[in-house]
PDB file of C-alpha atoms in Angstrom:
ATOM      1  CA  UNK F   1     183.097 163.814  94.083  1.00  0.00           C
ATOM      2  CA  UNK F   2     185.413 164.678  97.002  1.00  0.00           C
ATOM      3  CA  UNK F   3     188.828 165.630  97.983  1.00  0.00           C
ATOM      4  CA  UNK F   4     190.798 166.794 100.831  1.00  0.00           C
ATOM      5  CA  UNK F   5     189.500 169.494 102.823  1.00  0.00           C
ATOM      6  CA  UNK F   6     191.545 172.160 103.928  1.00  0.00           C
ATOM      7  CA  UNK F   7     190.297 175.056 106.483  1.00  0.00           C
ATOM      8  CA  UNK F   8     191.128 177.863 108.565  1.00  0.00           C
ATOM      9  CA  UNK F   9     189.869 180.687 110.212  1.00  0.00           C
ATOM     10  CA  UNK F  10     189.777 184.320 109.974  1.00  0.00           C
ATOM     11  CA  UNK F  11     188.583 187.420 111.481  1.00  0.00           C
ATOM     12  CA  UNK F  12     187.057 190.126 108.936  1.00  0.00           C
ATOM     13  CA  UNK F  13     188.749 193.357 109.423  1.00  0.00           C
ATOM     14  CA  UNK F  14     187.576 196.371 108.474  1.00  0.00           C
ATOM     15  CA  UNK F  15     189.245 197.256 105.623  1.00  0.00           C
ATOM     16  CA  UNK F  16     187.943 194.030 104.081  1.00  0.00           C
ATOM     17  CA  UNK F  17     184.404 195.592 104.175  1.00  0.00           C
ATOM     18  CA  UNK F  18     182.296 198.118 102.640  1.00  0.00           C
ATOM     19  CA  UNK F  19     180.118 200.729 104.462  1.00  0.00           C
ATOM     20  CA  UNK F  20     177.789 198.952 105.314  1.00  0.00           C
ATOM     21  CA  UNK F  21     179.881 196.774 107.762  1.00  0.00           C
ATOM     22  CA  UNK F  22     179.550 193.723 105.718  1.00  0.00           C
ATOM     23  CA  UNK F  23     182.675 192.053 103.506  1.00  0.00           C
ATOM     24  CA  UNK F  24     183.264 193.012 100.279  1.00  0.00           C
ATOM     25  CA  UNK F  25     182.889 190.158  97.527  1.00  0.00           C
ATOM     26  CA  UNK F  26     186.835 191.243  96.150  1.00  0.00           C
ATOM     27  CA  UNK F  27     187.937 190.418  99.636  1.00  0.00           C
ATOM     28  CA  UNK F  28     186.246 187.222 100.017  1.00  0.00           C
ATOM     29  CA  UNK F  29     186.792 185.848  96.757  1.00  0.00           C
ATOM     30  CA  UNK F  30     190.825 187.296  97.962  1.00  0.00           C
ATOM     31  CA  UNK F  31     190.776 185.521 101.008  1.00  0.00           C
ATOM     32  CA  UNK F  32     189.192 181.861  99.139  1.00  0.00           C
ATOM     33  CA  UNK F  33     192.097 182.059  96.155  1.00  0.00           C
ATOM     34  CA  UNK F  34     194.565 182.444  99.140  1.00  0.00           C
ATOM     35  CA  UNK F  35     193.042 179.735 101.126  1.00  0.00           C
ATOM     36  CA  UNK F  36     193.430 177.209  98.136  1.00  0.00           C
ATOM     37  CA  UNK F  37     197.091 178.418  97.851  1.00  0.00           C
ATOM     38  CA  UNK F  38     197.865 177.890 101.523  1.00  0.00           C
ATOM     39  CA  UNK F  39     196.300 173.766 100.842  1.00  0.00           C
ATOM     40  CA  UNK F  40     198.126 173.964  97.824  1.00  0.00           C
ATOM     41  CA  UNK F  41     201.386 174.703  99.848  1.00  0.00           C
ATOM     42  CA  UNK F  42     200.741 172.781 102.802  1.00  0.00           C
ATOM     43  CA  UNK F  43     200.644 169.725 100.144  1.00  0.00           C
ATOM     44  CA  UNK F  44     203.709 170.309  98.416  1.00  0.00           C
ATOM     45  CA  UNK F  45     202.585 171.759  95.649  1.00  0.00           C
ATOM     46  CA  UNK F  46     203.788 175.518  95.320  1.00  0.00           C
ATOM     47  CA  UNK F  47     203.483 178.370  92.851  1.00  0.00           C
ATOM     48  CA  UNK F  48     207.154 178.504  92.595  1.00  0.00           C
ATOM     49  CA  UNK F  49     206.603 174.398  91.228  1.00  0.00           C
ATOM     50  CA  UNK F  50     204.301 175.467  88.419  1.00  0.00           C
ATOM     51  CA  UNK F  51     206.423 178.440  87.564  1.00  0.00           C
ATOM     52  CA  UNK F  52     209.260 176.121  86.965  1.00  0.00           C
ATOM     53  CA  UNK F  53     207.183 173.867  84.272  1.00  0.00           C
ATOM     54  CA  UNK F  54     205.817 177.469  82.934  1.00  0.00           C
ATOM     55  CA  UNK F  55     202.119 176.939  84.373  1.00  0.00           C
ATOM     56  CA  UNK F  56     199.706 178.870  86.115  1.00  0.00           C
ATOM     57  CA  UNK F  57     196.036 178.465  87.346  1.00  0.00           C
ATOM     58  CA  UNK F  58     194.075 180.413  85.736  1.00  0.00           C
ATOM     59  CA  UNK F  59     189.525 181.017  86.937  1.00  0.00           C
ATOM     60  CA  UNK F  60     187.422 180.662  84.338  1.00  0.00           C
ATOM     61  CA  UNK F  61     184.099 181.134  86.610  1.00  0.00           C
ATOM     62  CA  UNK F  62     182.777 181.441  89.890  1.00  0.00           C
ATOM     63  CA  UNK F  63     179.122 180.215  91.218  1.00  0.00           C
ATOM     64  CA  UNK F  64     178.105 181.855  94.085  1.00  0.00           C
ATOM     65  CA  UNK F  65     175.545 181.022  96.746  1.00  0.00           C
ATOM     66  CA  UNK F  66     175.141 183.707  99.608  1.00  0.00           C
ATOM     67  CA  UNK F  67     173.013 183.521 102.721  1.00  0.00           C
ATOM     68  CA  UNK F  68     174.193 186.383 104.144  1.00  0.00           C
ATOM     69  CA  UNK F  69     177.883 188.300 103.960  1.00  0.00           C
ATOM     70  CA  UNK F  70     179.941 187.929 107.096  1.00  0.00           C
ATOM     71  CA  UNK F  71     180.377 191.604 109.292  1.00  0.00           C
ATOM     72  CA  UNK F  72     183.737 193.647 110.066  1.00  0.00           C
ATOM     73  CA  UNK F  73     184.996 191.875 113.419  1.00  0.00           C
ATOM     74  CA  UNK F  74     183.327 188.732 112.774  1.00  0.00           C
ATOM     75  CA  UNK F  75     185.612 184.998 112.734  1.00  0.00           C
ATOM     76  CA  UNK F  76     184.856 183.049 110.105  1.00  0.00           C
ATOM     77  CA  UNK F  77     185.951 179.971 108.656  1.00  0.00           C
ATOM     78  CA  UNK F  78     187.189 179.517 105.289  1.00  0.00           C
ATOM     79  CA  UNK F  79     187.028 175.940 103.943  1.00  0.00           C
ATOM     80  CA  UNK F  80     188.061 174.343 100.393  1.00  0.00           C
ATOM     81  CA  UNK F  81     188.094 171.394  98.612  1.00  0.00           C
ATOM     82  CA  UNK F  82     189.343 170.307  94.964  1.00  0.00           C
ATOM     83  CA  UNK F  83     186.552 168.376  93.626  1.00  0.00           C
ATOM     84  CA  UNK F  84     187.057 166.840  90.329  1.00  0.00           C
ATOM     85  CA  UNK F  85     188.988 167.726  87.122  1.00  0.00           C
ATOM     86  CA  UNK F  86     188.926 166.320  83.698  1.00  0.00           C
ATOM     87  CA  UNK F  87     191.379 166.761  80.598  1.00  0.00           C
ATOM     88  CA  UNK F  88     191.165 170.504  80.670  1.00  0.00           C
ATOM     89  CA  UNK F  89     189.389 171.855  83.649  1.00  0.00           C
ATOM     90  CA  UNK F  90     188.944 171.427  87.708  1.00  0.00           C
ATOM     91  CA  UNK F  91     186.717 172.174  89.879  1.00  0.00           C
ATOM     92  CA  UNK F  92     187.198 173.464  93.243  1.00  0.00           C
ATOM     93  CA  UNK F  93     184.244 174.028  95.970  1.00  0.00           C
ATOM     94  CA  UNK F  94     185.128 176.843  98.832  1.00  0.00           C
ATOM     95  CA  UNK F  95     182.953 177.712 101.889  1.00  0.00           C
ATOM     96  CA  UNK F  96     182.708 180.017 104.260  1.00  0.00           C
ATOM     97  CA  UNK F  97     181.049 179.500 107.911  1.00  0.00           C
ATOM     98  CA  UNK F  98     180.727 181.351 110.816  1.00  0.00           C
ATOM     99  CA  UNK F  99     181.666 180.661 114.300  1.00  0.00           C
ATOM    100  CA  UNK F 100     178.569 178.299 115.024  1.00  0.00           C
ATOM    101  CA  UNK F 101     179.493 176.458 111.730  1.00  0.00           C
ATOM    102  CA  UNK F 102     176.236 178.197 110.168  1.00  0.00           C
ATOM    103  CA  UNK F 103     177.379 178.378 106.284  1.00  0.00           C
ATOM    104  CA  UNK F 104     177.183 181.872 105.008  1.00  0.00           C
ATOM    105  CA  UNK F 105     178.577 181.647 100.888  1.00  0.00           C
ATOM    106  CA  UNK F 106     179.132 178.609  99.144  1.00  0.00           C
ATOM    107  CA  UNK F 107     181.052 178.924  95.812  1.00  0.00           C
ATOM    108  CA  UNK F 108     181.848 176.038  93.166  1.00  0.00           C
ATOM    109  CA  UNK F 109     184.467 177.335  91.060  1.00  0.00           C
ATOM    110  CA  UNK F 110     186.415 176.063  87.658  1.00  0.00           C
ATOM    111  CA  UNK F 111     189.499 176.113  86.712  1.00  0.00           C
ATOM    112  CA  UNK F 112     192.303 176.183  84.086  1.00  0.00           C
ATOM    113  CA  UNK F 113     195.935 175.392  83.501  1.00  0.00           C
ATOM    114  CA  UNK F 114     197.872 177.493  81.505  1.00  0.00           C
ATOM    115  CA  UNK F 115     201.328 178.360  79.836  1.00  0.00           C
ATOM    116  CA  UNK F 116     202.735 181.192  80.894  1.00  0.00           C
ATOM    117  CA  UNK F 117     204.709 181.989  77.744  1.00  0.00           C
ATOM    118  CA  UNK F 118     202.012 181.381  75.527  1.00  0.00           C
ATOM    119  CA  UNK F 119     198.847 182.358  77.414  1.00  0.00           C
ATOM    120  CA  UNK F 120     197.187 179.236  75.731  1.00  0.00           C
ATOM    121  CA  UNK F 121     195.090 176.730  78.150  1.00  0.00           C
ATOM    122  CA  UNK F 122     197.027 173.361  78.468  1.00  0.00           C
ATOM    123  CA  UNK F 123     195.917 169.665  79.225  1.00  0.00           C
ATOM    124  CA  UNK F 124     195.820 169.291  82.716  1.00  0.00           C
ATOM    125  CA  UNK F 125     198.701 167.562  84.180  1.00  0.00           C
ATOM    126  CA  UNK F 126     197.651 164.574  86.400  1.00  0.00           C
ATOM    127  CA  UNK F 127     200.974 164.290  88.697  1.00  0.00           C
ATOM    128  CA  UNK F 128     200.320 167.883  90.132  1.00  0.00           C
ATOM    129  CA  UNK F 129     196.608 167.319  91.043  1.00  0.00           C
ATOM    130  CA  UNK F 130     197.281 163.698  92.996  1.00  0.00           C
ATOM    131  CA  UNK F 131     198.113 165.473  96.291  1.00  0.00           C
ATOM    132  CA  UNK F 132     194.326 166.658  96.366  1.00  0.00           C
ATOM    133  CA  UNK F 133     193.150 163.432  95.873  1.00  0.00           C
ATOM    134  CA  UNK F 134     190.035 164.905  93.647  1.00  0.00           C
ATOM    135  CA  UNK F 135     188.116 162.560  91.308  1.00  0.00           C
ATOM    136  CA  UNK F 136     189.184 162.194  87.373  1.00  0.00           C
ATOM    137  CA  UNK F 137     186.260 162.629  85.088  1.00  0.00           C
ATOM    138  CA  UNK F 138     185.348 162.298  81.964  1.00  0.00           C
ATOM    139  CA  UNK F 139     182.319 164.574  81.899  1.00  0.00           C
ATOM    140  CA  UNK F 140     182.418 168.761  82.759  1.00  0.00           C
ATOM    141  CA  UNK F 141     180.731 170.084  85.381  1.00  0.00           C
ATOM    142  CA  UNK F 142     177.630 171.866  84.940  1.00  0.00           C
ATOM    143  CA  UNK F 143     178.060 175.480  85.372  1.00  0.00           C
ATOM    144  CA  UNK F 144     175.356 178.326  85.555  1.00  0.00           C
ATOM    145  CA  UNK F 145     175.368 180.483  82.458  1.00  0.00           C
ATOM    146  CA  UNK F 146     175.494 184.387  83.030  1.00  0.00           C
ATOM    147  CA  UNK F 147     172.063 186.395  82.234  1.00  0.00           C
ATOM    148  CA  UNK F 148     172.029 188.399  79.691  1.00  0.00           C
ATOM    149  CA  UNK F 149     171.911 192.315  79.368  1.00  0.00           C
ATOM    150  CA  UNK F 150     168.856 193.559  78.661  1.00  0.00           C
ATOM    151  CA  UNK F 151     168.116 196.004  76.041  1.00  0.00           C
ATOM    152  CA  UNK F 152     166.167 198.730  76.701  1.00  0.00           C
ATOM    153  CA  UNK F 153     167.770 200.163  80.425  1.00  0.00           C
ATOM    154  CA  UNK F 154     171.382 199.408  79.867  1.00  0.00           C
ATOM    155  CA  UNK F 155     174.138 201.789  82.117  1.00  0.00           C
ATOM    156  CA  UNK F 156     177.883 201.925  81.845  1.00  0.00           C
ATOM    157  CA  UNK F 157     180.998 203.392  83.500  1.00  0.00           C
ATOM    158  CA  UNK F 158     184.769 203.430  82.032  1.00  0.00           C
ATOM    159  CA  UNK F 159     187.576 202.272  84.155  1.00  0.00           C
ATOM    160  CA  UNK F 160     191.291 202.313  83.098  1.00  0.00           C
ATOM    161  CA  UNK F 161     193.458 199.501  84.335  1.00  0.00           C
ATOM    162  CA  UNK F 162     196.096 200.631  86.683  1.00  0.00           C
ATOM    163  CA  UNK F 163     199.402 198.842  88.190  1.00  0.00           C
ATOM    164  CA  UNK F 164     197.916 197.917  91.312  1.00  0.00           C
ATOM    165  CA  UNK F 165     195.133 195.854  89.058  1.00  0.00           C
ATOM    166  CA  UNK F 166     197.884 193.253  87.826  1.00  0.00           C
ATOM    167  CA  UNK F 167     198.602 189.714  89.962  1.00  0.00           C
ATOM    168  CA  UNK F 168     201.150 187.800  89.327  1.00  0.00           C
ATOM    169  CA  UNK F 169     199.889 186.584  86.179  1.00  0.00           C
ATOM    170  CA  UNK F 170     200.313 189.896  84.168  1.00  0.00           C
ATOM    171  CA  UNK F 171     196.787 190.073  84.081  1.00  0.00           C
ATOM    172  CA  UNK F 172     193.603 191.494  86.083  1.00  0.00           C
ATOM    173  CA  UNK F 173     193.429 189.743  89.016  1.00  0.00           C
ATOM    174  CA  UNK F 174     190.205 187.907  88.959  1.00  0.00           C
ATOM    175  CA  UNK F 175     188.911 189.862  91.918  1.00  0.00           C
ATOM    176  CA  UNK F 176     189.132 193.157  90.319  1.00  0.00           C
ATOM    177  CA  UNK F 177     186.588 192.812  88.089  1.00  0.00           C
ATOM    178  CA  UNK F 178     183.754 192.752  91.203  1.00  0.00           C
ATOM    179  CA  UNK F 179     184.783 196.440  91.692  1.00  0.00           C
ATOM    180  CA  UNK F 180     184.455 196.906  87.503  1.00  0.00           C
ATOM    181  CA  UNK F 181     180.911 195.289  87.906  1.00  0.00           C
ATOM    182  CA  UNK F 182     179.500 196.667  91.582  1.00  0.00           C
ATOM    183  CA  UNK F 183     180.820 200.402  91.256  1.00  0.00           C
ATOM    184  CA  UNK F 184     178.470 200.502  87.880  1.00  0.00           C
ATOM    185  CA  UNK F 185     175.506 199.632  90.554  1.00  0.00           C
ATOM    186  CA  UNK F 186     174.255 202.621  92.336  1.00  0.00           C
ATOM    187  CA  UNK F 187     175.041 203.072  96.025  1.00  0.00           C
ATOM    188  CA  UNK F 188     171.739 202.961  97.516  1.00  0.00           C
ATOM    189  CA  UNK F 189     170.931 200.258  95.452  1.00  0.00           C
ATOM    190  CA  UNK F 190     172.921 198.154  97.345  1.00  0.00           C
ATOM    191  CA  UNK F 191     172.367 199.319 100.447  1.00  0.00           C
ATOM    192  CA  UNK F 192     168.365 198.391 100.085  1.00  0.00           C
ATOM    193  CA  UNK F 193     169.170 195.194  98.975  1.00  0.00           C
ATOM    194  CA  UNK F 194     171.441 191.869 100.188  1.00  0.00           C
ATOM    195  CA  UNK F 195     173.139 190.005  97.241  1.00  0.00           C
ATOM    196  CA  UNK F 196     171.647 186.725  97.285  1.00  0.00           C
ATOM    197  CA  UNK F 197     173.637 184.705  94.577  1.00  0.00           C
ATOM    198  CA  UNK F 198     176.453 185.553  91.910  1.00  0.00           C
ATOM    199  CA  UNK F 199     177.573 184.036  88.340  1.00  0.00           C
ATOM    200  CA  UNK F 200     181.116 185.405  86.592  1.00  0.00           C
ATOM    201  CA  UNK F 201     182.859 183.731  83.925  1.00  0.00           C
ATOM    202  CA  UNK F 202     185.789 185.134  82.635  1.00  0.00           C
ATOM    203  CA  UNK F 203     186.629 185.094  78.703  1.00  0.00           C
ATOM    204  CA  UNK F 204     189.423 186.822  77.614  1.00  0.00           C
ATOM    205  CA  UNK F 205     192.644 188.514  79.588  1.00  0.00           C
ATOM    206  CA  UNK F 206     192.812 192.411  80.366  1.00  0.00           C
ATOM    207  CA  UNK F 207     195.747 193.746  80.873  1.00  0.00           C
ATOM    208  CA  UNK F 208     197.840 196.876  82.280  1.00  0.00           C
ATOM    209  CA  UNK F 209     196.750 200.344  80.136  1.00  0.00           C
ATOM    210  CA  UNK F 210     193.228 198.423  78.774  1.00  0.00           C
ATOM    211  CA  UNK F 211     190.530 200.280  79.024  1.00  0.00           C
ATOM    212  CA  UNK F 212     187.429 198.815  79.776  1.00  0.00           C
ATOM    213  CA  UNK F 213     183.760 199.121  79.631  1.00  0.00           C
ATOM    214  CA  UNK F 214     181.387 197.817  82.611  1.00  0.00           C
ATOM    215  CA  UNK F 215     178.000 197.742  81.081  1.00  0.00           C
ATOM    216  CA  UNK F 216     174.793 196.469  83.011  1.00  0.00           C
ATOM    217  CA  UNK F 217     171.491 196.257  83.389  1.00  0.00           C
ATOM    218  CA  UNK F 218     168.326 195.447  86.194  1.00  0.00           C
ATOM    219  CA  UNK F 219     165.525 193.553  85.264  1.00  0.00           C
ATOM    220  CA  UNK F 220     162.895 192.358  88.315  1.00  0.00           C
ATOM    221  CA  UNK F 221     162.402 188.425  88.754  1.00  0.00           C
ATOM    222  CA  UNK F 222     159.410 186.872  89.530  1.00  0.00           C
ATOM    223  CA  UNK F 223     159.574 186.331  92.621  1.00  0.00           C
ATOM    224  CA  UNK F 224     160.389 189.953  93.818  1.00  0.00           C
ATOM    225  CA  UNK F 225     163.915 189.410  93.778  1.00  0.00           C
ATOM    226  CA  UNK F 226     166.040 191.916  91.240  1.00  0.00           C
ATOM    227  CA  UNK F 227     168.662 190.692  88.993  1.00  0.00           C
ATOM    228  CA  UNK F 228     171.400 192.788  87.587  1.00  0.00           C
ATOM    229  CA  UNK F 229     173.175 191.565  84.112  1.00  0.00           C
ATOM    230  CA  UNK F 230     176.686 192.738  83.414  1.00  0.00           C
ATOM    231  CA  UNK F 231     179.806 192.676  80.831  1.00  0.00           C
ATOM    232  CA  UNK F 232     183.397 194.137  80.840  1.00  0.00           C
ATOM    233  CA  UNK F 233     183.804 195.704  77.819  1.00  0.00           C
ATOM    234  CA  UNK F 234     187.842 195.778  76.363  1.00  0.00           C
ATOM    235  CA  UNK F 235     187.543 197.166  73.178  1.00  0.00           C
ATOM    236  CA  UNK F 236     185.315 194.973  70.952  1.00  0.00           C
ATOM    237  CA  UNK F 237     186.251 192.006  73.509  1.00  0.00           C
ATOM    238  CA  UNK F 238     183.997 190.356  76.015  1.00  0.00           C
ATOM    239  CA  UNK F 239     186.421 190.020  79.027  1.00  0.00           C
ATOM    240  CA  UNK F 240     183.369 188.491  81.436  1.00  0.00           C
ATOM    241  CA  UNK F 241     180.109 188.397  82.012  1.00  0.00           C
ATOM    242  CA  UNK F 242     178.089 188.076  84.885  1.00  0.00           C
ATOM    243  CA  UNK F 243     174.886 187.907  86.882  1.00  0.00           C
ATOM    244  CA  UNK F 244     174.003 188.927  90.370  1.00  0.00           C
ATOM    245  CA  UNK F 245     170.195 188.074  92.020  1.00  0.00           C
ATOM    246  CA  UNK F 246     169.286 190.607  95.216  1.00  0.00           C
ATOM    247  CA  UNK F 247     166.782 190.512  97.512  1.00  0.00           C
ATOM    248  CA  UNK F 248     165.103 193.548  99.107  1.00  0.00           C
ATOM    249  CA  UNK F 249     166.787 193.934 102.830  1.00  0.00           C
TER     250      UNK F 249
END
């Protein structure tokens, strides 16, 4: 499965990074969504094009592999590629090297087209994916499934969904939810440990005024490493669920 590869470079500022120097997942999962919109642009195919036939993309989950997060002044280089798609969904791959072309995250994503009146997911339409030259298939992807919450040593923190959380879509912009799900972790937490790998899929839409839930919980693999569970809470809806796996800096 392969398409055309797009790439470019960038050098991490500092407000892209948390305190500890290093990138912050919201801004590197910022930076890949706009990197696929630049290909997407430099092909011909723009948002202002799906707008007109009242379509959108919409992520329904990221797969994250992470060898280590790139630091504040560091160039990297962002790469993507549109894999496959089939009736309903595509999948994209995204990358992200540093300057001696040592990969540092890997992330297979999946994707959905939707209509923008209706908010419903829509058959994929084949003319607007030929540019990327991806594969058709008849099969889905396999996708990791998120962990589940334990029981017994679950934690939670409220958030209330501002202006400044809304895209384009009229929805939560996808990388919002990474702040919903990390600022329930505690500080030093993450500053012992380096995330190592990271599962989200998204279910349902939140939306300006929600109020939402992020509930998680820790349990300890078996080989040392420590994996927190999580779920954003909206009302009685499940608006994601995720998984992150840490190792002990």
């Amino acid at each position: 499965m392969s398409g055309l590869i797009y790439r470019r470079t960038h050098r991490i500022k500092g407000y892209e990074c948390d305190i500890t120097g290093e990138i912050t997942l919201p801004s590197l999962v910022n930076l890949m969504m706009d990197l696929s919109g630049q290909q997407s642009d430099s092909l011909g195919n723009t948002n202002d094009q799906m707008s007109e036939r009242g379509l959108s993309w919409i992520i329904v989950q990221y797969d994250m592999q992470i060898e280590r997060m790139p630091h504040k002044g560091e160039e990297i280089i962002l790469e993507t590629e549109a894999m496959s798609y089939n009736r309903f969904f595509t999948y994209r791959r995204f990358r992200a090297y540093d300057e001696s072309e040592q990969l540092c995250v890997e992330v297979m994503t999946n994707f959905v087209m939707m209509n923008i009146e209706t908010r419903k997911m829509v058959q994929i339409q084949k003319d607007l994916l030929a540019v990327y030259q991806a594969d058709e298939i008849r099969t889905m992807v396999r996708m990791q499934k998120p962990i589940q919450l334990e029981q017994d040593n679950r934690k939670e923190q409220d958030f209330r969904v501002r202006y400044l959380d809304i895209d384009y879509n009229r929805h939560v912009n996808n990388a919002k939810y990474f702040d919903w799900i990390i600022n329930t972790i505690d500080p030093k937490f993450i500053m012992d440990h380096q995330l190592a790998a990271v599962t989200i899929k998204y279910e349902k839409e939140v939306e300006y005024g929600n109020s939402i839930t992020s509930v998680m919980s820790t349990k300890e693999a078996v080989d040392g490493e420590i994996i927190t569970a999580h779920r954003i809470m909206n009302g009685e809806d499940l608006a994601c669920e995720a998984h992150m796996i840490w190792k002990k800096v």
